[in-house]
Short mmCIF file of C-alpha atoms and ligand atoms in Angstrom, two decimals:
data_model
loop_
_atom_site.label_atom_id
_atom_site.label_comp_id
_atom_site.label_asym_id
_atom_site.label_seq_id
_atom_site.Cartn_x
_atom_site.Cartn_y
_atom_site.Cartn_z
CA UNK B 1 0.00 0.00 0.00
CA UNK B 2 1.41 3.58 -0.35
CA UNK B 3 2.55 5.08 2.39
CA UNK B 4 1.10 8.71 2.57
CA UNK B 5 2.96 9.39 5.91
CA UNK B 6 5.57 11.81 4.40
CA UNK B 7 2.18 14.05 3.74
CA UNK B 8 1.45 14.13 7.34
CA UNK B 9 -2.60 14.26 8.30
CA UNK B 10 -4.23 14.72 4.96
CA UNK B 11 -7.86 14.99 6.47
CA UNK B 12 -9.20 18.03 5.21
CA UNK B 13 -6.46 18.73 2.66
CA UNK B 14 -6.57 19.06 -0.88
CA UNK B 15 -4.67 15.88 -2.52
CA UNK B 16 -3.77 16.27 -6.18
CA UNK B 17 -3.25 12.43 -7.47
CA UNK B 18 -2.04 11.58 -10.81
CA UNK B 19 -3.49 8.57 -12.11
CA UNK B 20 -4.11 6.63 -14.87
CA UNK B 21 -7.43 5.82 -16.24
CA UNK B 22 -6.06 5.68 -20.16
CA UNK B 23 -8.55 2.98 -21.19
CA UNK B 24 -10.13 2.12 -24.61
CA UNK B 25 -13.37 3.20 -25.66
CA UNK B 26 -15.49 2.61 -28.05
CA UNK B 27 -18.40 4.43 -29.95
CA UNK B 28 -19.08 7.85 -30.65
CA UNK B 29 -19.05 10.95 -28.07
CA UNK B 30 -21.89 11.36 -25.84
CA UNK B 31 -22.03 7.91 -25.96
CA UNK B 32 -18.89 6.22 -25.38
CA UNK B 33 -18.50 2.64 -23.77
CA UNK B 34 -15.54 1.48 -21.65
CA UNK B 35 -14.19 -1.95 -23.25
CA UNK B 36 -11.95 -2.47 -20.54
CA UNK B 37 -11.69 -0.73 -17.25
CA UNK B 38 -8.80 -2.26 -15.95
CA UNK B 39 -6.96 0.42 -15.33
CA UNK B 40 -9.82 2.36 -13.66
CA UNK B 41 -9.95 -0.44 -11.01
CA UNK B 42 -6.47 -0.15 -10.34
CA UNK B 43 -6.33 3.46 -9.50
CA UNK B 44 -9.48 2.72 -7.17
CA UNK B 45 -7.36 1.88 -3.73
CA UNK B 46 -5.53 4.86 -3.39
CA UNK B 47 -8.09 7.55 -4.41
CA UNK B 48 -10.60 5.63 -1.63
CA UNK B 49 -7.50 5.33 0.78
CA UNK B 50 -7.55 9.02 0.43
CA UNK B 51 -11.02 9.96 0.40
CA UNK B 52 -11.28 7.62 3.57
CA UNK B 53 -8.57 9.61 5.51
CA UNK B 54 -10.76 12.67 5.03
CA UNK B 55 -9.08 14.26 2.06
CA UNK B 56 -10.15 16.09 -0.49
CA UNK B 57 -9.04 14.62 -3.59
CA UNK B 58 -8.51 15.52 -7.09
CA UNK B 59 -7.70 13.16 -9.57
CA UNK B 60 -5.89 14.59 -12.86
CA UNK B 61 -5.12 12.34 -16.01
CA UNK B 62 -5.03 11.57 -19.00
CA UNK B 63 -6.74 9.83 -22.00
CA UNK B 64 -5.58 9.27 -25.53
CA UNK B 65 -3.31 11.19 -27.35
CA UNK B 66 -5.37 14.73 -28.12
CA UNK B 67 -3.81 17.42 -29.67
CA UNK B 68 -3.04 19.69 -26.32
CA UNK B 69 -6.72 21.47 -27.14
CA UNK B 70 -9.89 20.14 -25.81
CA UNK B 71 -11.62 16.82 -28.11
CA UNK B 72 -14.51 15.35 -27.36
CA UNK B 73 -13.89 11.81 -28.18
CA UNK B 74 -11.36 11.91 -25.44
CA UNK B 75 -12.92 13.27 -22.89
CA UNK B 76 -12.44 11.66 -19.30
CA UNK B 77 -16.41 12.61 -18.54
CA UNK B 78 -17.64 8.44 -19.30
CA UNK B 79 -14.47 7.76 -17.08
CA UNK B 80 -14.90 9.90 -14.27
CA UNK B 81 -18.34 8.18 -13.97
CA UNK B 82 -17.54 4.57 -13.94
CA UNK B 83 -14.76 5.39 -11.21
CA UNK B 84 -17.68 6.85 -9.21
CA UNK B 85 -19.55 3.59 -9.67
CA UNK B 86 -16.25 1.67 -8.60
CA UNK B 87 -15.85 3.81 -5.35
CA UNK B 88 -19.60 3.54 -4.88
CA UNK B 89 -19.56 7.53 -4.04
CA UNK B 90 -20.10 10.84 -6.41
CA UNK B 91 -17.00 11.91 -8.43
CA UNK B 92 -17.87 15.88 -9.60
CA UNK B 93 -16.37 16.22 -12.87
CA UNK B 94 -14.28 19.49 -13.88
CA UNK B 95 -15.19 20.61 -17.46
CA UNK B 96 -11.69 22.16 -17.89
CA UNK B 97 -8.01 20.70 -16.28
CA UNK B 98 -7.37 23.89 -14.32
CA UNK B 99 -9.81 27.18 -15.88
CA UNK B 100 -12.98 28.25 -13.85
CA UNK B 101 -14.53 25.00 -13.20
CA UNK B 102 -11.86 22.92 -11.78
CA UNK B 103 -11.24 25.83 -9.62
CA UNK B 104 -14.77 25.76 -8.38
CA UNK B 105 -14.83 22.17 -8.36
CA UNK B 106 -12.22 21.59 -6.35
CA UNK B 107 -13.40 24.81 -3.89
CA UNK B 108 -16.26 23.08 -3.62
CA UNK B 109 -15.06 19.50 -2.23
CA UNK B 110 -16.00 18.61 1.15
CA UNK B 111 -13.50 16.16 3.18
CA UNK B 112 -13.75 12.53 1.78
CA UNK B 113 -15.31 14.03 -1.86
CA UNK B 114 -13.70 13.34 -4.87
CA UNK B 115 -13.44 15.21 -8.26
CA UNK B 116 -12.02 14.31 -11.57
CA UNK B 117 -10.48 17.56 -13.92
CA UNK B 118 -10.79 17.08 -17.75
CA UNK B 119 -8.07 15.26 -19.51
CA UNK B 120 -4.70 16.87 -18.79
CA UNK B 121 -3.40 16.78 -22.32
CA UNK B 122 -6.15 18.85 -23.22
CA UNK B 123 -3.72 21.58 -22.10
CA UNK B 124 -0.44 21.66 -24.30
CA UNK B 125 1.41 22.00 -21.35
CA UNK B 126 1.07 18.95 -19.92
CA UNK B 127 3.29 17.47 -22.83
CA UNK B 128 5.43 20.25 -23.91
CA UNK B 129 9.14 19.87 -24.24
CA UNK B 130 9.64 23.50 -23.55
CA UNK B 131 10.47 23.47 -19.90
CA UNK B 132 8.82 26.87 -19.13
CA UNK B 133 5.72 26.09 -20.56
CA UNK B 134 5.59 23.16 -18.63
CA UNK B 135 6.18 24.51 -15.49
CA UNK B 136 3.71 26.95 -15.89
CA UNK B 137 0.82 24.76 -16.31
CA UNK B 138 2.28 23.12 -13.33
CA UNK B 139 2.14 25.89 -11.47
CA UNK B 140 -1.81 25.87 -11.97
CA UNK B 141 -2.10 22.20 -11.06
CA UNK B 142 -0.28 22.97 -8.30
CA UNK B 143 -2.26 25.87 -6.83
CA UNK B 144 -5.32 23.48 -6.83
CA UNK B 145 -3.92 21.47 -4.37
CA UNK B 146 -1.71 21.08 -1.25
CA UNK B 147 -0.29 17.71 -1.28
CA UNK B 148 0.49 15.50 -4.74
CA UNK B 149 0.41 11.71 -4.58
CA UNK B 150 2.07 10.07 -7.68
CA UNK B 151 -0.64 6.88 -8.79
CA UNK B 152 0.05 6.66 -12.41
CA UNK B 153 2.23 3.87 -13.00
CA UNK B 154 1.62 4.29 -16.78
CA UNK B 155 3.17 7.92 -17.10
CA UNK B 156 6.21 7.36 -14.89
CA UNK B 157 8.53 7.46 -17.65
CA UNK B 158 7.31 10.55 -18.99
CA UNK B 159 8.29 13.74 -18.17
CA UNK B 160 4.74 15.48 -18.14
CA UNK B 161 3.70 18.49 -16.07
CA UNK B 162 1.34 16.13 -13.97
CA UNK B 163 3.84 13.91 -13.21
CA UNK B 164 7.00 15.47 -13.18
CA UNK B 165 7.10 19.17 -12.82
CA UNK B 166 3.94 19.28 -10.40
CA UNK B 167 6.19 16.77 -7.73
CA UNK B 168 8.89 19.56 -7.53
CA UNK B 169 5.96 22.14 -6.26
CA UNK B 170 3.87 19.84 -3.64
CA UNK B 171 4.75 17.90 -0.48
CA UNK B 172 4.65 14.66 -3.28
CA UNK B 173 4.29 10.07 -2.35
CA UNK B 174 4.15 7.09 -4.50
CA UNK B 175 0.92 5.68 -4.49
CA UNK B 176 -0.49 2.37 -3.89
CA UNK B 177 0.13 1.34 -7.31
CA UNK B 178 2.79 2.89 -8.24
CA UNK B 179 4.30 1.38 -5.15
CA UNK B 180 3.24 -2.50 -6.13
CA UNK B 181 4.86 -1.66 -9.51
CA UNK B 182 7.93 -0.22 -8.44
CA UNK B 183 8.17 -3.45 -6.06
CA UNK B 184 7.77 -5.88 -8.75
CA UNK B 185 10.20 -4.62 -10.64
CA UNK B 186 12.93 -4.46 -8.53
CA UNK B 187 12.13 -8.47 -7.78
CA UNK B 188 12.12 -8.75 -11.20
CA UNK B 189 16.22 -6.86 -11.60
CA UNK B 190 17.69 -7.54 -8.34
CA UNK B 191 18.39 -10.98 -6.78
CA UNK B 192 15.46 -12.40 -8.73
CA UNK B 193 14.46 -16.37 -7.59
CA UNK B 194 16.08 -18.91 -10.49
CA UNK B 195 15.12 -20.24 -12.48
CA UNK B 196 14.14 -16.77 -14.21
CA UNK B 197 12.23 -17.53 -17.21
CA UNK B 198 11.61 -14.37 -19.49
CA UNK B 199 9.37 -14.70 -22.51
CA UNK B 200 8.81 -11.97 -24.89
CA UNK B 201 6.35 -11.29 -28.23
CA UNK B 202 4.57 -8.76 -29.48
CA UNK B 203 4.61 -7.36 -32.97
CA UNK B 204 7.89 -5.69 -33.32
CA UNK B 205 12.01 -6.40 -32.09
CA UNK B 206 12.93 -2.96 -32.27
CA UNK B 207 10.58 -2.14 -29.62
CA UNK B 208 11.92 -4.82 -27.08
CA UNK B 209 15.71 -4.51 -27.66
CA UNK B 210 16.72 -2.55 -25.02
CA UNK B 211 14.71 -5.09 -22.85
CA UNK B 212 16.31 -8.12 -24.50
CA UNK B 213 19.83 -6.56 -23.82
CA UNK B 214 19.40 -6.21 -20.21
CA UNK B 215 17.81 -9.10 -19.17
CA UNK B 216 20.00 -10.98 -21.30
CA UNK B 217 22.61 -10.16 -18.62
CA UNK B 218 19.57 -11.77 -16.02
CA UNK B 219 17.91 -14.34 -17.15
CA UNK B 220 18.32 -18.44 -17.15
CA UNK B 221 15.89 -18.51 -20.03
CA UNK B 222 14.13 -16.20 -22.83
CA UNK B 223 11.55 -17.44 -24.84
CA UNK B 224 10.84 -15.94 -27.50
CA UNK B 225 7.54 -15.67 -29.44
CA UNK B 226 5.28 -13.27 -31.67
CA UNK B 227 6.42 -11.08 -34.49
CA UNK B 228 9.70 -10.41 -33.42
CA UNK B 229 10.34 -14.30 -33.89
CA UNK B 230 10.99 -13.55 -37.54
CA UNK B 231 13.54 -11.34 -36.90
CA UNK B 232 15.50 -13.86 -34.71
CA UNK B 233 14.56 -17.09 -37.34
CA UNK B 234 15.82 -14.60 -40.55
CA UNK B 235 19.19 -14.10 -38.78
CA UNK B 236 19.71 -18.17 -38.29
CA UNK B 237 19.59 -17.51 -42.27
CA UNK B 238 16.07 -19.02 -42.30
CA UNK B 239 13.05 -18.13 -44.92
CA UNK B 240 10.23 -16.23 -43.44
CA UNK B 241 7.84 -15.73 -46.24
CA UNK B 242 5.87 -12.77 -45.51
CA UNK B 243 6.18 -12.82 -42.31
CA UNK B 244 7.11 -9.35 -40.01
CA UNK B 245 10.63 -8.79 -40.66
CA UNK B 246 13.22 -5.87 -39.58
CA UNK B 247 15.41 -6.31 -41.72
CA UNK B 248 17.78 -3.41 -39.80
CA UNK B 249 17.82 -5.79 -36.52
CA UNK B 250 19.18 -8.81 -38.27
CA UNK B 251 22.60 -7.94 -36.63
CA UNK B 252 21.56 -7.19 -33.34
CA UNK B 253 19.31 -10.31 -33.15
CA UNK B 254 22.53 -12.56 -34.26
CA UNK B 255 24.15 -10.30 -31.45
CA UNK B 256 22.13 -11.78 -28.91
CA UNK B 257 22.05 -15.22 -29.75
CA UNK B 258 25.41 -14.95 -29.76
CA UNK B 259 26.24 -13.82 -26.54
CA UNK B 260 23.58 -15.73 -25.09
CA UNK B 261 25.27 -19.01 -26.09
CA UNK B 262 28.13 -18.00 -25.04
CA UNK B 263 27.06 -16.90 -21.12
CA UNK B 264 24.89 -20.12 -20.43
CA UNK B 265 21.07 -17.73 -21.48
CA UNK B 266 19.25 -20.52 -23.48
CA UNK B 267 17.38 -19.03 -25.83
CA UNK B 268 14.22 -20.52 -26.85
CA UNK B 269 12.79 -20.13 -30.58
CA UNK B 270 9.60 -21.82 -31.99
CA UNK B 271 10.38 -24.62 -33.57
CA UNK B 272 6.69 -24.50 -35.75
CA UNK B 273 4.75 -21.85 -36.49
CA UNK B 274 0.55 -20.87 -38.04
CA UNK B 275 0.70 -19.64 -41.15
CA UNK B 276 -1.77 -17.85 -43.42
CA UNK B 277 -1.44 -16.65 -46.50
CA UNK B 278 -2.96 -13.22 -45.62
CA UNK B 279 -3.11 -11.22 -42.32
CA UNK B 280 -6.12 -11.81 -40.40
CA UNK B 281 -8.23 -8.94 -41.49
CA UNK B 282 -12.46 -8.40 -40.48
CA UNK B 283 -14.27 -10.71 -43.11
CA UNK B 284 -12.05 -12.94 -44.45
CA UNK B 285 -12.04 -16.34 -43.07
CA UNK B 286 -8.58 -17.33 -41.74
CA UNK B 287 -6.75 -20.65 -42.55
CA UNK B 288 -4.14 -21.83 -40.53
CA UNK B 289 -1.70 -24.01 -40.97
CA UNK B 290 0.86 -25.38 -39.07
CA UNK B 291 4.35 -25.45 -40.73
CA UNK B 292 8.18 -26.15 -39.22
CA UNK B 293 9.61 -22.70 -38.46
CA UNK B 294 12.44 -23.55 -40.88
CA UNK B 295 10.11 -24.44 -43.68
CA UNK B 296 7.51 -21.37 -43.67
CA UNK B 297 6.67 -20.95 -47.22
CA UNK B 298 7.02 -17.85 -49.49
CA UNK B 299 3.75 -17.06 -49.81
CA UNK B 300 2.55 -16.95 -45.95
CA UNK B 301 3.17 -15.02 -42.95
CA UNK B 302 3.64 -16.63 -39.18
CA UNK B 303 0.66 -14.98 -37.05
CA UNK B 304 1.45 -17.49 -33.91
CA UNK B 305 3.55 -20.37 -32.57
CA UNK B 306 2.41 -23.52 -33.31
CA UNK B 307 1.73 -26.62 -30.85
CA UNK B 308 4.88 -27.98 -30.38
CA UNK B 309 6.59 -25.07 -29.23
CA UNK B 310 3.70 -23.64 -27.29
CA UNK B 311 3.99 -27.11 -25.30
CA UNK B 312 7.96 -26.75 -25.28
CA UNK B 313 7.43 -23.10 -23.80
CA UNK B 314 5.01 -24.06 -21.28
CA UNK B 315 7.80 -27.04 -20.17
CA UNK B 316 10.51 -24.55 -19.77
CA UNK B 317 8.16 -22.42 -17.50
CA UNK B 318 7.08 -25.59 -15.39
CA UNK B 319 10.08 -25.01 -13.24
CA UNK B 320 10.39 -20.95 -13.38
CA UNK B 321 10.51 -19.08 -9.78
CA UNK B 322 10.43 -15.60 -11.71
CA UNK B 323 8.56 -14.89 -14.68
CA UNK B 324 8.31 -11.22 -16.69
CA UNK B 325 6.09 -11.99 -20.15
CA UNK B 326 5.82 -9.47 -22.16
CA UNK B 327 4.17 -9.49 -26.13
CA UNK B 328 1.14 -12.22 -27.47
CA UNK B 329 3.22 -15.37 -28.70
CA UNK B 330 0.50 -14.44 -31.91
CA UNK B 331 -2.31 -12.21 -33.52
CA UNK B 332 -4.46 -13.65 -30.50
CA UNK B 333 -7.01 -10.84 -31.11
CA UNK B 334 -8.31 -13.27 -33.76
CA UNK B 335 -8.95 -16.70 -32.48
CA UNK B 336 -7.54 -18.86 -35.37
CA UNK B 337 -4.18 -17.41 -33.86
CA UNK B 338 -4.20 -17.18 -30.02
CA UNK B 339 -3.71 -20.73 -29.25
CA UNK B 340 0.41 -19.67 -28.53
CA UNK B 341 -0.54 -16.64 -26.13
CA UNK B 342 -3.18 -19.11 -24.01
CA UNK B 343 -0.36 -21.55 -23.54
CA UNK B 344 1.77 -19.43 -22.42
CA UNK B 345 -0.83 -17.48 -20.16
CA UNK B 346 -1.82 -20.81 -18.71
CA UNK B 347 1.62 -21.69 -18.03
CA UNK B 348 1.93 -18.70 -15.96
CA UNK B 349 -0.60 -19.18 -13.96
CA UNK B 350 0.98 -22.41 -12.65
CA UNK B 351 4.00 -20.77 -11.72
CA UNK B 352 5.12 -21.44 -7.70
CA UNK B 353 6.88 -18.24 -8.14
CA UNK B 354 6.40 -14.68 -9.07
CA UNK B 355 4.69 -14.46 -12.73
CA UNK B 356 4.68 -11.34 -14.18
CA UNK B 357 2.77 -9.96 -17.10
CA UNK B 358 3.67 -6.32 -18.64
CA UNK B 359 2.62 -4.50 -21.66
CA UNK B 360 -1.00 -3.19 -22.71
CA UNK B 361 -2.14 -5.64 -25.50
CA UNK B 362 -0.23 -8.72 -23.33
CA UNK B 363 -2.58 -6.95 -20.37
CA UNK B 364 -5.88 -7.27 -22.42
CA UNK B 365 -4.62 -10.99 -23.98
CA UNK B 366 -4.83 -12.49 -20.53
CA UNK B 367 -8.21 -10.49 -20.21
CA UNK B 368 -9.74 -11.25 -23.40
CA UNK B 369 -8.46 -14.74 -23.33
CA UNK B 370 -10.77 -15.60 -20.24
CA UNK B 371 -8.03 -15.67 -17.49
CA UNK B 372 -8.83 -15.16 -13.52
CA UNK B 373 -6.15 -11.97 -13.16
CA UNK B 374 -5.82 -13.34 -9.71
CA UNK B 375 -3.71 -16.24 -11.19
CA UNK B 376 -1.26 -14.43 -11.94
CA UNK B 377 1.60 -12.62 -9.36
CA UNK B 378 1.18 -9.19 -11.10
CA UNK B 379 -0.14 -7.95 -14.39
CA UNK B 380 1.22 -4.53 -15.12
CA UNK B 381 -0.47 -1.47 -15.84
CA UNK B 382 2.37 0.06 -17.75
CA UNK B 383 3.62 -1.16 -20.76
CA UNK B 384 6.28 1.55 -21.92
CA UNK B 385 7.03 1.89 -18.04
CA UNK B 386 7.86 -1.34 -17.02
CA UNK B 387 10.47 -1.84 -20.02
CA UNK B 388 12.15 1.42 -19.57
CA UNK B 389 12.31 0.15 -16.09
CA UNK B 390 13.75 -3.23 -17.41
CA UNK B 391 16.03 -1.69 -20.51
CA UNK B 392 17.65 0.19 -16.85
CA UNK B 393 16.75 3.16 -17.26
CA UNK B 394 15.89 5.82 -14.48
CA UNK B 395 11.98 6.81 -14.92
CA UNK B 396 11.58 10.65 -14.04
CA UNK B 397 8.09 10.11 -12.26
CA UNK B 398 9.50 8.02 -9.67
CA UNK B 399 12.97 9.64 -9.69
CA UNK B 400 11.31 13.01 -8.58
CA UNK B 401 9.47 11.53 -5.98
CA UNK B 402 13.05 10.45 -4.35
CA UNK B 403 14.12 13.92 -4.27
P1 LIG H 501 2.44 -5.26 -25.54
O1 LIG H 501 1.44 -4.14 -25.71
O2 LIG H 501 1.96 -6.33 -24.62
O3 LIG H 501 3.81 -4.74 -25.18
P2 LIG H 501 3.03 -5.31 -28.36
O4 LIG H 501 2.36 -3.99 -28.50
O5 LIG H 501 4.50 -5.38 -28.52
O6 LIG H 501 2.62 -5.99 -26.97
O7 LIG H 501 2.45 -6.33 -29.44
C1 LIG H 501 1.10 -6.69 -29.49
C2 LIG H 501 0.66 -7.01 -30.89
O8 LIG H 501 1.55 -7.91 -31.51
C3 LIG H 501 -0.70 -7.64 -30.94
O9 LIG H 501 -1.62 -6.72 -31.49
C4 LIG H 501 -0.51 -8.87 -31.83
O10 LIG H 501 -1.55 -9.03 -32.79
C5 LIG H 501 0.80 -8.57 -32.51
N1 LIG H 501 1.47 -9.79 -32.99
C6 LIG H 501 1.78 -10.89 -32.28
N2 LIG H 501 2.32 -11.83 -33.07
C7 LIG H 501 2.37 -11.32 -34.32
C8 LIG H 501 2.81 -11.82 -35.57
N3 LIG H 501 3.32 -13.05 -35.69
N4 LIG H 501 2.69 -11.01 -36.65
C9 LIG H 501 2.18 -9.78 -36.52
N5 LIG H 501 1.74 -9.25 -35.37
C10 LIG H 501 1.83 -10.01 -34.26
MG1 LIG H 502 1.13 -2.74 -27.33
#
């Protein structure tokens, strides 16, 4: 839980708390439906820890990427009310991040009441990499408040006016979930239990390399799935058809496998893939077939692992004490291809360790897929976060909060 001690008695005070309620919507503004709400539960203990201790509290974030002026289809409005329903309390809404009516919003919280502002990025300050400008929206969040409590995990890495500049300006702690990330991942980087098993997917290498390098240095095992497998496959000197390919990473991916056999890392490649001769697209129906990953033809594309190395992944799992997964093992969004990603998820979940799954669309997988989230040790709120995190890097939300 966070520890809000460093903020002495907050009953009665105004508590500015950056969260993260990013989620996906769907439909058309007024009437826009929240297809997953994750992220909305997770920012639920600390704002009630808060309210409960008698402040008042005023939630800022963000949603989408608008254009630093005010857009309808991301408004945080549809948000602001489903957090209300989670708290089971009334959550006033600010039409504006920090003009007239979040002022008289936030004047007019009693101790205990809660109010979301508009979507921060609705100002261009919140984003700008002028550091003035910046600061002097920060300066405006800051006046609306008297204490700041740091809650979105998601943002850390970024150095926004809500969650950097606004820290430097307010008595400032980590929240609950920022907290339970922060502690993962240092389990996850220092001393972790053996055997560490890291398995990684997603669509492209370029995005994970900086991951790959580090925990290269820290894992017993990587596994390695999704499109990025093509990538690793091409630089064996293998044919990959259609299939996703960087063509610039071929060197870097012989790199690792290079240095991996020669420090003890196994790495683990499919050793079949599911084809298709098109990408899975709306109509079309999808035809899969399952092909040795050394023998994918010219005219398909690999969309997931096949069955013999989604049973040879789960086996090197059986005995993991750490996990971090991050990236599908396929295009699980269409069903013909997700049979990779459930093997893995269900692998994880029988993990007598900690199992850890990061990154948005690996996030909703486990979700979509039908998974009890309580099976697994941790599933990350924060995809760009919890790599920068792993690549080594220092995050500037939580670095500020150390100051
Ligand atoms: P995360 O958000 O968990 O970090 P990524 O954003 O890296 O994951 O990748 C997720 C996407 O990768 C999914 O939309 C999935 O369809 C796609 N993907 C997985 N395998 C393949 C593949 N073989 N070819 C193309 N795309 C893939
Ligand atoms: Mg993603």
């Amino acid at each position: 839980m966070g520890d809000y001690s460093s903020l002495g008695d907050v009953a009665g005070k105004r508590v500015l708390v950056r969260s993260d309620l990013n989620v996906p919507l769907d439909g058309t503004p007024p009437a826009m439906r929240i297809t997953d709400d994750g992220r909305i539960r997770a920012s639920v203990p600390t704002i009630r820890a808060l309210a409960e201790a008698g402040a008042r509290v005023v939630v800022v974030a963000h949603l989408g990427r608008p254009k630093g002026a005010p857009d309808e289809r991301y408004s945080l409005r549809p948000v602001a009310a489903r957090l209300g329903e989670l708290l089971g309390q009334d959550v006033a809404f600010a039409s504006d991040t920090v003009g007239e009516s979040a002022q008289s919003v936030v004047a007019g919280l009693a101790d205990g009441q809660v109010a979301v502002l508009e979507n921060v990025r609705f100002n261009p300050g919140e984003t700008s990499k002028d550091d003035r400008e910046r600061a002097a929206f920060a300066d405006q969040l800051a006046s609306l408040a008297d204490a700041f409590v740091s809650d979105g995990f998601g943002v850390v890495h970024r150095k926004q006016a809500s969650v950097y500049d606004v820290a430097q300006r307010l008595p400032h702690a980590m929240g609950a979930l920022v907290a339970t990330e922060v502690d993962v991942l240092r389990r996850l980087t220092e001393d972790p239990a053996r055997p560490y098993v890291v398995v990684l997917g997603g669509s492209k290498v370029s995005d994970k390399l900086g991951v790959i390098d580090n925990l290269l240095g820290k894992a017993d095992r990587l596994l390695i799935g999704g499109g990025m497998v093509f990538t690793f496959l091409a630089a064996q000197g293998h044919e990959v058809g259609k299939s996703l390919l960087e063509q610039d990473q071929l060197d870097i991916c012989r790199s690792y496998l290079a240095r991996a056999a020669s420090t003890g890392v196994e790495i683990l490649l499919p050793t079949d893939i599911v084809v298709d001769t098109t990408f899975p697209s709306g109509e079309a129906t999808p035809h899969p077939r399952v092909v040795p990953a050394t023998q994918i033809p010219a005219d398909s594309l690999g969309l997931d692992i096949g069955p013999e190395s989604a049973a040879a992944f789960a086996a090197a799992l059986a005995d993991a004490r750490t996990v971090f997964w991050n990236g599908p093992m396929g295009v699980f969004e269409v069903d013909a291809f997700a049979d990779g990603t459930r093997a893995v998820a269900e692998a994880l979940t029988k993990v007598d360790g900690l199992s850890v799954v990061g990154g948005g669309d690996s996030a909703a997988a486990v979700r979509t897929l039908g998974f009890d989230e309580a099976a697994f040790g941790h599933i990350s709120t924060g995809g760009g976060a919890s790599l920068e995190y792993l690549e080594g890097k220092q995050l500037p939300g939580i670095q500020v909060l150390e100051d």
